[in-house]
GROMACS .gro file of C-alpha atoms in nm:
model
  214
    1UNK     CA    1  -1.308  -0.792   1.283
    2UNK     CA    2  -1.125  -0.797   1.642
    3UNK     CA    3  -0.838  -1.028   1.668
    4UNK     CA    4  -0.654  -1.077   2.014
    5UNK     CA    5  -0.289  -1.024   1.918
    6UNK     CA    6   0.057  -0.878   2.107
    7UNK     CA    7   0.153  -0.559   2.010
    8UNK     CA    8   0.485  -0.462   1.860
    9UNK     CA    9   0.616  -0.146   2.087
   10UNK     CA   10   0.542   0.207   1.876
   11UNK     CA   11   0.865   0.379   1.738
   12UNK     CA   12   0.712   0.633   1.519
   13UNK     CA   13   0.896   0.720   1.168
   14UNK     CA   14   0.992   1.060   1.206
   15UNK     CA   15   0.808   1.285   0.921
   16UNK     CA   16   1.092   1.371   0.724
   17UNK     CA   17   1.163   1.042   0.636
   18UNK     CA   18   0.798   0.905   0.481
   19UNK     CA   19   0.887   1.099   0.132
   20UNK     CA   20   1.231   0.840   0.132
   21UNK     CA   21   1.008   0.533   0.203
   22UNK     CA   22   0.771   0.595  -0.028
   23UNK     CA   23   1.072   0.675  -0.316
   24UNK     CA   24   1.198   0.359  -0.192
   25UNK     CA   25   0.886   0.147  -0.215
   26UNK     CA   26   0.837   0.305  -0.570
   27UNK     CA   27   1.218   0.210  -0.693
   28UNK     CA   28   1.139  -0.194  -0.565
   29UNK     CA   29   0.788  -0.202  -0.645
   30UNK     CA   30   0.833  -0.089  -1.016
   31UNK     CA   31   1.162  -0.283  -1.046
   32UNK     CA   32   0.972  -0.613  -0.974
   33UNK     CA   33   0.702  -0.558  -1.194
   34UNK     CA   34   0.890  -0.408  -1.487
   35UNK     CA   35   1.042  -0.750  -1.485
   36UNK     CA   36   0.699  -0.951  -1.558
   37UNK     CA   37   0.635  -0.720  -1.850
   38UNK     CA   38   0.664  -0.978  -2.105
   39UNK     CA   39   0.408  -1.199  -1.858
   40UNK     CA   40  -0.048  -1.197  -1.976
   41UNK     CA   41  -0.143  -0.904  -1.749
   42UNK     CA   42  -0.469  -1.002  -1.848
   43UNK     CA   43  -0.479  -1.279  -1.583
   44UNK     CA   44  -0.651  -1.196  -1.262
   45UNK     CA   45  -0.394  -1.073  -0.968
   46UNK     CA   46  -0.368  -1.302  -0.694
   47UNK     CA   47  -0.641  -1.316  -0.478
   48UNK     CA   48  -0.841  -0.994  -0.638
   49UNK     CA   49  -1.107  -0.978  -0.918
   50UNK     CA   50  -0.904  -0.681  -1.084
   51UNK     CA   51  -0.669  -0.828  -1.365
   52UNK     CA   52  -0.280  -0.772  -1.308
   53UNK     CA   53  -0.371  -0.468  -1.604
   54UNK     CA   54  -0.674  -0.336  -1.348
   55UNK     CA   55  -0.439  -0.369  -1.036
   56UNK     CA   56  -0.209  -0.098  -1.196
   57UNK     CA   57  -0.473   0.119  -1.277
   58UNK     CA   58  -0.624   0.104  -0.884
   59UNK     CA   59  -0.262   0.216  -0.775
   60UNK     CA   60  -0.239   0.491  -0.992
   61UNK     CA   61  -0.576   0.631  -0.894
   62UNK     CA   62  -0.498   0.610  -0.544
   63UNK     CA   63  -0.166   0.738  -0.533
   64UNK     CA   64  -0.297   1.036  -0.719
   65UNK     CA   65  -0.610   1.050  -0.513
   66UNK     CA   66  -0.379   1.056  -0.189
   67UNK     CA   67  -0.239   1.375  -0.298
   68UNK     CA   68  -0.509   1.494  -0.394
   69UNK     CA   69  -0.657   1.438  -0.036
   70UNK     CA   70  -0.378   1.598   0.116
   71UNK     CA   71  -0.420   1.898  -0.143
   72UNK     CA   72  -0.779   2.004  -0.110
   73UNK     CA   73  -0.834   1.835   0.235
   74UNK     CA   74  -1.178   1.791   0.252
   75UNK     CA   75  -1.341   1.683   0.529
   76UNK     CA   76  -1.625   1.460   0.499
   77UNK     CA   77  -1.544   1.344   0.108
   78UNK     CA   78  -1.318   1.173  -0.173
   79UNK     CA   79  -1.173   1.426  -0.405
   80UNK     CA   80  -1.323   1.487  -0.722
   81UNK     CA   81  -1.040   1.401  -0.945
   82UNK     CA   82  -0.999   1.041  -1.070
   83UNK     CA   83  -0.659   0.923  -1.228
   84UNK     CA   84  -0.625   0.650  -1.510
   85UNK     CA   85  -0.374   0.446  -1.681
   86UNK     CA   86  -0.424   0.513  -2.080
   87UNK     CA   87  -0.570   0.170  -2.164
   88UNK     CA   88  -0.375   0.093  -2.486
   89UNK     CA   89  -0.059   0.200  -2.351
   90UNK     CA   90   0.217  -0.078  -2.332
   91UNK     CA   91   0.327  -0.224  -1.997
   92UNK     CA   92   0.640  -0.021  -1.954
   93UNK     CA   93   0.449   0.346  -2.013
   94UNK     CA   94   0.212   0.205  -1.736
   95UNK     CA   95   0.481   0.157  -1.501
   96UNK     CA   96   0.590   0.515  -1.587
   97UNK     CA   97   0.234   0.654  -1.554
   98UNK     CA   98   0.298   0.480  -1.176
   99UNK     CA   99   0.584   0.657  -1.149
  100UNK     CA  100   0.433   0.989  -1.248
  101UNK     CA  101   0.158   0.930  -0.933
  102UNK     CA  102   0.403   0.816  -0.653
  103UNK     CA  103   0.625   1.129  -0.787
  104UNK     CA  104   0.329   1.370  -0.700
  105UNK     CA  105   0.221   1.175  -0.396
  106UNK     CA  106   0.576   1.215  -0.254
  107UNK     CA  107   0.609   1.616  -0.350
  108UNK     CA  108   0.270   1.669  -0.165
  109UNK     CA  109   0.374   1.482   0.171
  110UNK     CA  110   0.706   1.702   0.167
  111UNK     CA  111   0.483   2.047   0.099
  112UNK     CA  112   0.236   1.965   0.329
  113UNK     CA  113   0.258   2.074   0.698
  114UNK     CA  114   0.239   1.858   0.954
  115UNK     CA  115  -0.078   2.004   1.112
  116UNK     CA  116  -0.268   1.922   0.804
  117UNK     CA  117  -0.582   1.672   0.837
  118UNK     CA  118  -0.751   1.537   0.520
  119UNK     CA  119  -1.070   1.314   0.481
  120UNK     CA  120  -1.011   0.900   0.434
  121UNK     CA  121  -1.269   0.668   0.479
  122UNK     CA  122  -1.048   0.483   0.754
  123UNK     CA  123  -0.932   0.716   0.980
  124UNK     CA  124  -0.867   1.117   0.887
  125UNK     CA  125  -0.487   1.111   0.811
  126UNK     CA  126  -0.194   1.374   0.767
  127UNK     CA  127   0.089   1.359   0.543
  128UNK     CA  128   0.266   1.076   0.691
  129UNK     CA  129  -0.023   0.872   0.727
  130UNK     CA  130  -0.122   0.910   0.390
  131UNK     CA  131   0.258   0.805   0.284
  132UNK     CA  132   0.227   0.518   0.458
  133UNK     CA  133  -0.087   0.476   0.260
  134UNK     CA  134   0.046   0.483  -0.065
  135UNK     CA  135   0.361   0.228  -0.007
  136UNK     CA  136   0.116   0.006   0.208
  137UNK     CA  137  -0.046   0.023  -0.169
  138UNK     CA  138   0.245  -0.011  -0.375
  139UNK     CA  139   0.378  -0.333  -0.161
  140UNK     CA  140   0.071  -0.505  -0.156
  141UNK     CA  141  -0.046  -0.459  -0.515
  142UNK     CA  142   0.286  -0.522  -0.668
  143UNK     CA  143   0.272  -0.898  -0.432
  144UNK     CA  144  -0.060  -0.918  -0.600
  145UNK     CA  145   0.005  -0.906  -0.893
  146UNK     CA  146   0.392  -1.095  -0.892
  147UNK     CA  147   0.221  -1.388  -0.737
  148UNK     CA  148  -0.005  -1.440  -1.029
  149UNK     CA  149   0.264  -1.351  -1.257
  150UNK     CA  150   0.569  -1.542  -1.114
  151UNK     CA  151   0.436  -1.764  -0.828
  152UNK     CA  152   0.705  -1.961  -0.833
  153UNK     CA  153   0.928  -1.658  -0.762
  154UNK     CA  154   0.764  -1.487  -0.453
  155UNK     CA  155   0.863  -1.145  -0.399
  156UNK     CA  156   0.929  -0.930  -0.063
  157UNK     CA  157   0.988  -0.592  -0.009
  158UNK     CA  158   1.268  -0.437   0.245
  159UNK     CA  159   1.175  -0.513   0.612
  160UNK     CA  160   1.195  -0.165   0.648
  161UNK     CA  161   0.955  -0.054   0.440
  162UNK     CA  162   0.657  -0.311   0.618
  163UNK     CA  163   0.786  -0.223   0.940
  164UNK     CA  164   0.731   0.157   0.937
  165UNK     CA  165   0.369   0.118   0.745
  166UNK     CA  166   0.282  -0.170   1.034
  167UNK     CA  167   0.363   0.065   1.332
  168UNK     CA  168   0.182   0.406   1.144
  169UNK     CA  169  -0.110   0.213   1.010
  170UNK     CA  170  -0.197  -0.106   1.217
  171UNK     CA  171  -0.187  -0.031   1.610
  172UNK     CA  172  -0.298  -0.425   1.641
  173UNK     CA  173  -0.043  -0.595   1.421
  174UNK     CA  174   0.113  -0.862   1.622
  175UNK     CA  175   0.489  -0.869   1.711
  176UNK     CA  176   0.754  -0.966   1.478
  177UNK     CA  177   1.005  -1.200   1.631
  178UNK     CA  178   1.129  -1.362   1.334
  179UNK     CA  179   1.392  -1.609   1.536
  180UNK     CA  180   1.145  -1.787   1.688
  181UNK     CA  181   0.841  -1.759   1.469
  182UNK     CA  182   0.963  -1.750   1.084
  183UNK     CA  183   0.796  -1.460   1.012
  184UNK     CA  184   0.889  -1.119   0.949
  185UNK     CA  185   0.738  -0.834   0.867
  186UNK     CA  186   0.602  -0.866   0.512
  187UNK     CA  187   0.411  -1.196   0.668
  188UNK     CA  188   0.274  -0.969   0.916
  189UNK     CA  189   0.149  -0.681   0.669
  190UNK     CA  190   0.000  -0.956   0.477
  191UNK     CA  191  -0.202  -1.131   0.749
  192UNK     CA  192  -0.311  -0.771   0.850
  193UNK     CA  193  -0.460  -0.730   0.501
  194UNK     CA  194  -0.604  -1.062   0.492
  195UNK     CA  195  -0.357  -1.180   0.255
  196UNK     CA  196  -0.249  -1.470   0.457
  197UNK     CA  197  -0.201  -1.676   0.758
  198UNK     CA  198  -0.007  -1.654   1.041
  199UNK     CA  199   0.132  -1.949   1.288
  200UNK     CA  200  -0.164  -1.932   1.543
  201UNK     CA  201  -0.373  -1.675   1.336
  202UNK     CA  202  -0.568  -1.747   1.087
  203UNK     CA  203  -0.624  -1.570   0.743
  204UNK     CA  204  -0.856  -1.258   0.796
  205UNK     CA  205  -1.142  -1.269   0.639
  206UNK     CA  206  -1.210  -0.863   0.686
  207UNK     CA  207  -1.005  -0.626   0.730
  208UNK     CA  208  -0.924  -0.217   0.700
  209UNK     CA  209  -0.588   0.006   0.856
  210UNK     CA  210  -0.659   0.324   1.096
  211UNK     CA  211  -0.503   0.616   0.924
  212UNK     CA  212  -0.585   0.856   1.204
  213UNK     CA  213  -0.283   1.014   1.380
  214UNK     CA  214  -0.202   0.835   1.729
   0.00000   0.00000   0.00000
């Protein structure tokens, strides 16, 4: 899809700091949904065909799957190891088996050179780009699946957090001036993954990042 938009001005996150964002993005994320652990995670999350249950499990196997991208670096391929959630596991353990894959996502991006490419379907990515990756993830799963747990309670990450993952992943994401707009940059992550609307733009209806290194 090609959408006419302003562009924010680049200020790349310096390397060293993607392993702190995504530890960040894993502390808020898990907080938010440890507290809807009591909640039917059988119920679809919002705006997915994946239950809230199913939604954890895709994070898990593509935080893992990250690393392990960024481990064997293949070229032309997805790895052939597939994390999973066990299935009869209460909500809590879950959250820790979460844990467990942003750990090892995090200690790969801090081992890994900078130099180092690895395969993704949208857009060959190094370390950084495959940090930004996994909190792009973590944020948008975990509003997934709070909406259709709490909506009456939306949740929002740090500004931060959408800010740095906007610039590395989504060269077309339009600006951000929250004084005269209302929106910041959570609403702008989510328009970008066709989550919602935006005052002028309209929901996407297709949509992918560009992980390649710019």
């Amino acid at each position: 899809m090609t959408t006419t938009t302003d562009t924010a001005p680049v200020t790349a996150t310096p390397p060293a700091t993607w392993p702190g964002l995504l530890a960040s993005a894993t502390d808020t994320c898990l907080d938010a949904l440890l507290e809807q652990a009591g909640q039917d995670w059988s119920r679809p999350a919002h705006g997915l065909d994946w239950t809230c249950r199913d939604t954890l499990d895709h994070l898990a196997l593509g935080l893992t799957g990250y690393a392990g991208l960024l481990i064997a670096r293949p070229t032309d391929r997805y790895i052939t190891l597939f994390a999973s959630l066990d299935p009869q596991a209460p909500l809590p353990a879950c959250l820790e088996g979460l844990r467990i894959a942003a750990s090892l996502l995090g200690s790969t991006i801090r081992d890994t050179p900078s130099d180092v490419r690895a395969w993704h379907l949208w857009g060959h990515s190094d370390a950084a780009g495959f940090a930004a990756m996994g909190i792009t993830e973590l944020l948008l799963h975990t509003y997934d699946i709070t909406r259709a747990l709490d909506p009456d309670s939306p949740w929002a990450p740090d500004d931060a957090l959408c800010a740095a993952v906007l610039t590395r992943l989504f060269p077309d994401a339009p600006e951000t001036p929250e004084a005269s707009s209302g929106h910041g940059p959570f609403d702008v992550l989510l328009w970008c993954t066709g989550r919602t609307a935006l005052p002028g733009l309209p929901r996407r209806t297709a949509w992918q990042w560009d992980g390649r290194v710019r």
